[in-house]
mmCIF file of C-alpha atoms in Angstrom:
data_model
loop_
_atom_site.group_PDB
_atom_site.id
_atom_site.type_symbol
_atom_site.label_atom_id
_atom_site.label_comp_id
_atom_site.label_asym_id
_atom_site.label_seq_id
_atom_site.Cartn_x
_atom_site.Cartn_y
_atom_site.Cartn_z
ATOM 1 C CA MET A 1 117.260 145.235 145.615
ATOM 2 C CA LEU A 2 119.439 147.022 143.088
ATOM 3 C CA ASN A 3 121.087 149.324 145.626
ATOM 4 C CA PRO A 4 122.363 146.504 147.906
ATOM 5 C CA ILE A 5 123.805 144.724 144.862
ATOM 6 C CA ILE A 6 125.608 147.863 143.668
ATOM 7 C CA LYS A 7 126.834 148.592 147.215
ATOM 8 C CA ALA A 8 128.092 145.021 147.648
ATOM 9 C CA THR A 9 129.854 145.125 144.267
ATOM 10 C CA PHE A 10 131.734 148.315 145.170
ATOM 11 C CA GLU A 11 132.626 146.859 148.575
ATOM 12 C CA THR A 12 134.088 143.799 146.863
ATOM 13 C CA LEU A 13 136.048 145.999 144.459
ATOM 14 C CA GLU A 14 137.416 147.991 147.410
ATOM 15 C CA MET A 15 138.447 144.835 149.264
ATOM 16 C CA VAL A 16 140.129 143.310 146.194
ATOM 17 C CA PHE A 17 142.010 146.345 144.900
ATOM 18 C CA VAL A 18 143.106 147.837 148.241
ATOM 19 C CA SER A 19 144.408 144.468 149.471
ATOM 20 C CA GLY A 20 145.897 143.920 145.987
ATOM 21 C CA LEU A 21 147.799 147.212 146.304
ATOM 22 C CA PHE A 22 149.147 146.267 149.739
ATOM 23 C CA SER A 23 150.047 142.821 148.398
ATOM 24 C CA LEU A 24 152.022 144.466 145.602
ATOM 25 C CA ILE A 25 153.842 146.703 148.100
ATOM 26 C CA GLY A 26 154.669 143.771 150.400
ATOM 27 C CA GLY A 27 154.968 140.899 147.929
ATOM 28 C CA LEU A 28 157.241 142.501 145.327
ATOM 29 C CA PRO A 29 160.222 143.146 147.652
ATOM 30 C CA LEU A 30 159.652 139.797 149.374
ATOM 31 C CA GLY A 31 159.704 137.997 146.015
ATOM 32 C CA ILE A 32 162.864 139.860 144.985
ATOM 33 C CA LEU A 33 164.566 138.877 148.266
ATOM 34 C CA LEU A 34 163.547 135.252 147.763
ATOM 35 C CA HIS A 35 165.202 135.328 144.351
ATOM 36 C CA LEU A 36 168.336 137.138 145.514
ATOM 37 C CA TYR A 37 168.874 134.948 148.592
ATOM 38 C CA ALA A 38 168.401 131.681 146.675
ATOM 39 C CA PRO A 39 171.489 129.510 146.013
ATOM 40 C CA ASN A 40 173.716 130.747 143.169
ATOM 41 C CA ARG A 41 172.001 134.137 143.020
ATOM 42 C CA LEU A 42 173.307 137.675 143.580
ATOM 43 C CA TRP A 43 172.983 137.721 147.374
ATOM 44 C CA SER A 44 172.991 133.992 147.965
ATOM 45 C CA ARG A 45 172.150 133.423 151.662
ATOM 46 C CA LYS A 46 171.122 129.824 152.179
ATOM 47 C CA HIS A 47 169.764 130.188 155.722
ATOM 48 C CA LEU A 48 167.871 133.408 155.039
ATOM 49 C CA TYR A 49 166.374 131.880 151.896
ATOM 50 C CA ARG A 50 165.226 128.813 153.811
ATOM 51 C CA LEU A 51 163.710 130.966 156.565
ATOM 52 C CA LEU A 52 161.826 133.215 154.139
ATOM 53 C CA SER A 53 160.771 130.240 152.049
ATOM 54 C CA LEU A 54 159.477 128.465 155.157
ATOM 55 C CA ILE A 55 157.421 131.513 156.218
ATOM 56 C CA VAL A 56 155.982 131.928 152.722
ATOM 57 C CA ASN A 57 155.124 128.239 152.396
ATOM 58 C CA ALA A 58 153.589 128.098 155.885
ATOM 59 C CA THR A 59 151.378 131.117 155.201
ATOM 60 C CA ARG A 60 150.299 129.816 151.812
ATOM 61 C CA SER A 61 149.402 126.420 153.240
ATOM 62 C CA ILE A 62 146.775 127.879 155.592
ATOM 63 C CA PRO A 63 143.289 127.974 154.029
ATOM 64 C CA PHE A 64 142.060 131.566 153.842
ATOM 65 C CA ILE A 65 138.961 131.027 155.972
ATOM 66 C CA ILE A 66 141.130 129.591 158.796
ATOM 67 C CA LEU A 67 143.734 132.346 158.435
ATOM 68 C CA MET A 68 141.008 134.978 158.657
ATOM 69 C CA ILE A 69 139.672 133.503 161.909
ATOM 70 C CA ALA A 70 143.110 132.809 163.401
ATOM 71 C CA ILE A 71 144.293 136.421 163.057
ATOM 72 C CA ILE A 72 141.112 138.053 164.393
ATOM 73 C CA PRO A 73 143.020 139.466 167.424
ATOM 74 C CA PHE A 74 145.628 140.964 165.075
ATOM 75 C CA THR A 75 142.893 142.371 162.811
ATOM 76 C CA ARG A 76 141.196 143.964 165.838
ATOM 77 C CA LEU A 77 144.518 145.415 166.930
ATOM 78 C CA MET A 78 145.095 146.928 163.486
ATOM 79 C CA MET A 79 141.588 148.082 162.578
ATOM 80 C CA GLY A 80 139.698 148.186 165.894
ATOM 81 C CA THR A 81 137.221 145.584 164.625
ATOM 82 C CA SER A 82 137.269 142.183 162.950
ATOM 83 C CA ILE A 83 134.213 142.647 160.733
ATOM 84 C CA GLY A 84 133.458 144.913 157.829
ATOM 85 C CA VAL A 85 135.127 145.801 154.564
ATOM 86 C CA HIS A 86 138.139 147.588 156.026
ATOM 87 C CA ALA A 87 138.838 144.893 158.619
ATOM 88 C CA VAL A 88 138.867 142.061 156.085
ATOM 89 C CA ILE A 89 141.551 143.831 154.050
ATOM 90 C CA VAL A 90 144.046 142.725 156.736
ATOM 91 C CA PRO A 91 143.618 138.934 156.264
ATOM 92 C CA LEU A 92 143.207 139.385 152.502
ATOM 93 C CA THR A 93 146.550 141.169 152.341
ATOM 94 C CA LEU A 94 148.313 138.641 154.580
ATOM 95 C CA ALA A 95 146.992 135.801 152.417
ATOM 96 C CA ALA A 96 147.951 137.460 149.139
ATOM 97 C CA ILE A 97 151.484 138.710 149.956
ATOM 98 C CA PRO A 98 153.188 135.272 150.074
ATOM 99 C CA PHE A 99 151.272 134.098 147.012
ATOM 100 C CA PHE A 100 152.333 137.139 144.995
ATOM 101 C CA ALA A 101 155.899 136.911 146.339
ATOM 102 C CA ARG A 102 156.206 133.379 144.927
ATOM 103 C CA THR A 103 154.970 134.514 141.527
ATOM 104 C CA VAL A 104 157.573 137.310 141.581
ATOM 105 C CA GLU A 105 160.326 134.855 142.527
ATOM 106 C CA THR A 106 159.255 132.517 139.713
ATOM 107 C CA ALA A 107 159.215 135.394 137.225
ATOM 108 C CA LEU A 108 162.727 136.478 138.242
ATOM 109 C CA ASN A 109 164.035 132.910 138.045
ATOM 110 C CA GLU A 110 163.042 132.795 134.368
ATOM 111 C CA ILE A 111 165.563 135.510 133.447
ATOM 112 C CA PRO A 112 168.583 133.952 131.692
ATOM 113 C CA ASP A 113 171.757 134.055 133.770
ATOM 114 C CA GLY A 114 173.562 135.393 130.694
ATOM 115 C CA LEU A 115 171.740 138.725 130.988
ATOM 116 C CA ILE A 116 172.887 139.165 134.587
ATOM 117 C CA GLU A 117 176.441 138.155 133.725
ATOM 118 C CA ALA A 118 176.436 140.652 130.840
ATOM 119 C CA ALA A 119 175.268 143.415 133.195
ATOM 120 C CA LYS A 120 178.021 142.476 135.672
ATOM 121 C CA SER A 121 180.663 142.529 132.941
ATOM 122 C CA MET A 122 179.576 146.078 132.058
ATOM 123 C CA GLY A 123 180.179 147.187 135.646
ATOM 124 C CA ALA A 124 176.574 147.284 136.889
ATOM 125 C CA ASN A 125 176.225 147.066 140.661
ATOM 126 C CA HIS A 126 173.606 144.928 142.383
ATOM 127 C CA PHE A 127 171.055 147.716 142.645
ATOM 128 C CA GLN A 128 171.402 148.474 138.932
ATOM 129 C CA ILE A 129 171.044 144.802 138.071
ATOM 130 C CA ILE A 130 167.837 144.629 140.116
ATOM 131 C CA SER A 131 166.320 147.865 138.837
ATOM 132 C CA LYS A 132 167.483 147.736 135.202
ATOM 133 C CA VAL A 133 167.653 144.029 134.414
ATOM 134 C CA LEU A 134 165.679 141.833 136.803
ATOM 135 C CA ILE A 135 162.501 143.891 137.233
ATOM 136 C CA PRO A 136 162.172 145.242 133.640
ATOM 137 C CA GLU A 137 162.858 141.833 132.062
ATOM 138 C CA SER A 138 160.387 140.027 134.309
ATOM 139 C CA LEU A 139 157.691 142.729 134.312
ATOM 140 C CA PRO A 140 155.239 140.892 131.963
ATOM 141 C CA SER A 141 155.414 137.795 134.176
ATOM 142 C CA ILE A 142 155.073 139.925 137.332
ATOM 143 C CA ILE A 143 151.932 141.535 135.864
ATOM 144 C CA SER A 144 150.574 138.054 135.131
ATOM 145 C CA GLY A 145 151.295 137.081 138.749
ATOM 146 C CA LEU A 146 149.559 140.200 140.030
ATOM 147 C CA THR A 147 146.557 139.401 137.844
ATOM 148 C CA LEU A 148 146.417 135.900 139.297
ATOM 149 C CA THR A 149 146.661 137.367 142.802
ATOM 150 C CA LEU A 150 143.741 139.734 142.165
ATOM 151 C CA VAL A 151 141.639 136.874 140.794
ATOM 152 C CA ASN A 152 142.386 134.880 143.956
ATOM 153 C CA LEU A 153 141.438 137.909 146.059
ATOM 154 C CA VAL A 154 138.000 137.985 144.405
ATOM 155 C CA GLY A 155 137.459 134.428 145.633
ATOM 156 C CA TYR A 156 138.883 135.180 149.085
ATOM 157 C CA SER A 157 136.657 138.264 149.444
ATOM 158 C CA ALA A 158 133.591 136.126 148.702
ATOM 159 C CA MET A 159 134.693 133.579 151.338
ATOM 160 C CA ALA A 160 135.136 136.416 153.827
ATOM 161 C CA GLY A 161 131.386 136.954 153.592
ATOM 162 C CA PHE A 162 131.004 134.220 156.214
ATOM 163 C CA ASN A 163 132.664 136.589 158.699
ATOM 164 C CA GLY A 164 130.404 139.543 157.952
ATOM 165 C CA SER A 165 132.952 141.315 155.798
ATOM 166 C CA GLY A 166 130.397 142.873 153.502
ATOM 167 C CA GLY A 167 130.606 142.709 149.728
ATOM 168 C CA LEU A 168 129.127 140.126 147.408
ATOM 169 C CA GLY A 169 129.978 137.226 149.708
ATOM 170 C CA THR A 170 127.887 138.609 152.550
ATOM 171 C CA LEU A 171 125.081 139.492 150.125
ATOM 172 C CA ALA A 172 125.013 135.931 148.797
ATOM 173 C CA ILE A 173 124.933 134.482 152.323
ATOM 174 C CA ASN A 174 122.340 136.871 153.752
ATOM 175 C CA TYR A 175 119.934 136.716 150.824
ATOM 176 C CA GLY A 176 120.871 133.771 148.648
ATOM 177 C CA TYR A 177 121.637 131.242 151.403
ATOM 178 C CA GLN A 178 119.746 132.274 154.539
ATOM 179 C CA ARG A 179 116.615 133.572 152.733
ATOM 180 C CA TYR A 180 116.728 131.054 149.878
ATOM 181 C CA ASP A 181 116.701 133.847 147.321
ATOM 182 C CA THR A 182 117.986 132.007 144.250
ATOM 183 C CA GLN A 183 117.838 135.091 142.062
ATOM 184 C CA ILE A 184 120.245 137.026 144.302
ATOM 185 C CA MET A 185 122.564 134.037 144.463
ATOM 186 C CA ILE A 186 122.682 133.781 140.662
ATOM 187 C CA ILE A 187 123.230 137.536 140.253
ATOM 188 C CA THR A 188 126.031 137.451 142.823
ATOM 189 C CA VAL A 189 127.778 134.579 141.066
ATOM 190 C CA LEU A 190 127.417 136.290 137.691
ATOM 191 C CA ILE A 191 128.948 139.521 139.025
ATOM 192 C CA LEU A 192 131.873 137.575 140.521
ATOM 193 C CA VAL A 193 132.436 135.794 137.203
ATOM 194 C CA ILE A 194 132.351 139.115 135.325
ATOM 195 C CA LEU A 195 134.813 140.673 137.806
ATOM 196 C CA VAL A 196 137.252 137.804 137.376
ATOM 197 C CA GLN A 197 136.897 137.942 133.585
ATOM 198 C CA CYS A 198 137.524 141.708 133.522
ATOM 199 C CA ILE A 199 140.594 141.472 135.776
ATOM 200 C CA GLN A 200 142.044 138.596 133.727
ATOM 201 C CA THR A 201 141.395 140.359 130.413
ATOM 202 C CA VAL A 202 143.009 143.621 131.531
ATOM 203 C CA GLY A 203 145.965 141.770 133.093
ATOM 204 C CA ASP A 204 146.547 139.706 129.940
ATOM 205 C CA TYR A 205 146.332 142.833 127.772
ATOM 206 C CA VAL A 206 148.899 144.737 129.869
ATOM 207 C CA SER A 207 151.214 141.716 129.977
ATOM 208 C CA ARG A 208 151.038 141.280 126.178
ATOM 209 C CA LYS A 209 151.706 144.980 125.647
ATOM 210 C CA LEU A 210 154.807 144.803 127.825
ATOM 211 C CA LEU A 211 156.020 141.712 125.979
ATOM 212 C CA SER A 212 155.675 143.435 122.617
ATOM 213 C CA HIS A 213 157.950 146.318 123.685
#
């Protein structure tokens, strides 16, 4: 039974970290745009901000299990199948991008306006303000948001087990639930708890290191 547990653990890690990477690629620029388009910000665009905010809120309000089922045609279009580890990365990414984007927006909103005004007074253009003030100053909070996103993805990946995604969720359902194997269920839960603890510990460490510099 050891091999299926190891295989399922690596499948879960693949689902979490690949979708986490795509969420970082998609969520970071989306979060920056949300901040920039907000009222009284650098690129204040009220209508664009409302539109983006509406899309982000609407996506975040859909429970993951429903989102995963609702976008099955899109997942099939992208991956050629709706089941398996690679297929479930699509709904995981779509669920995580708006969540991470909000954490980025919140992190950027915490930067004092005085810093931005000081950069403007020194002749910095918008790109320089974004790349040399906004992102560096908010990096510890962005790392904390990414950590929270990865922790959520661990939970989402387990839920995806209901759709035959593979990983620890499918292992728990196939053995722990359908075959009443309590031992497998307990081992699965313990591994998920350890994964979450490891991700949180590493994320907190990196965030603290950035704060101390």
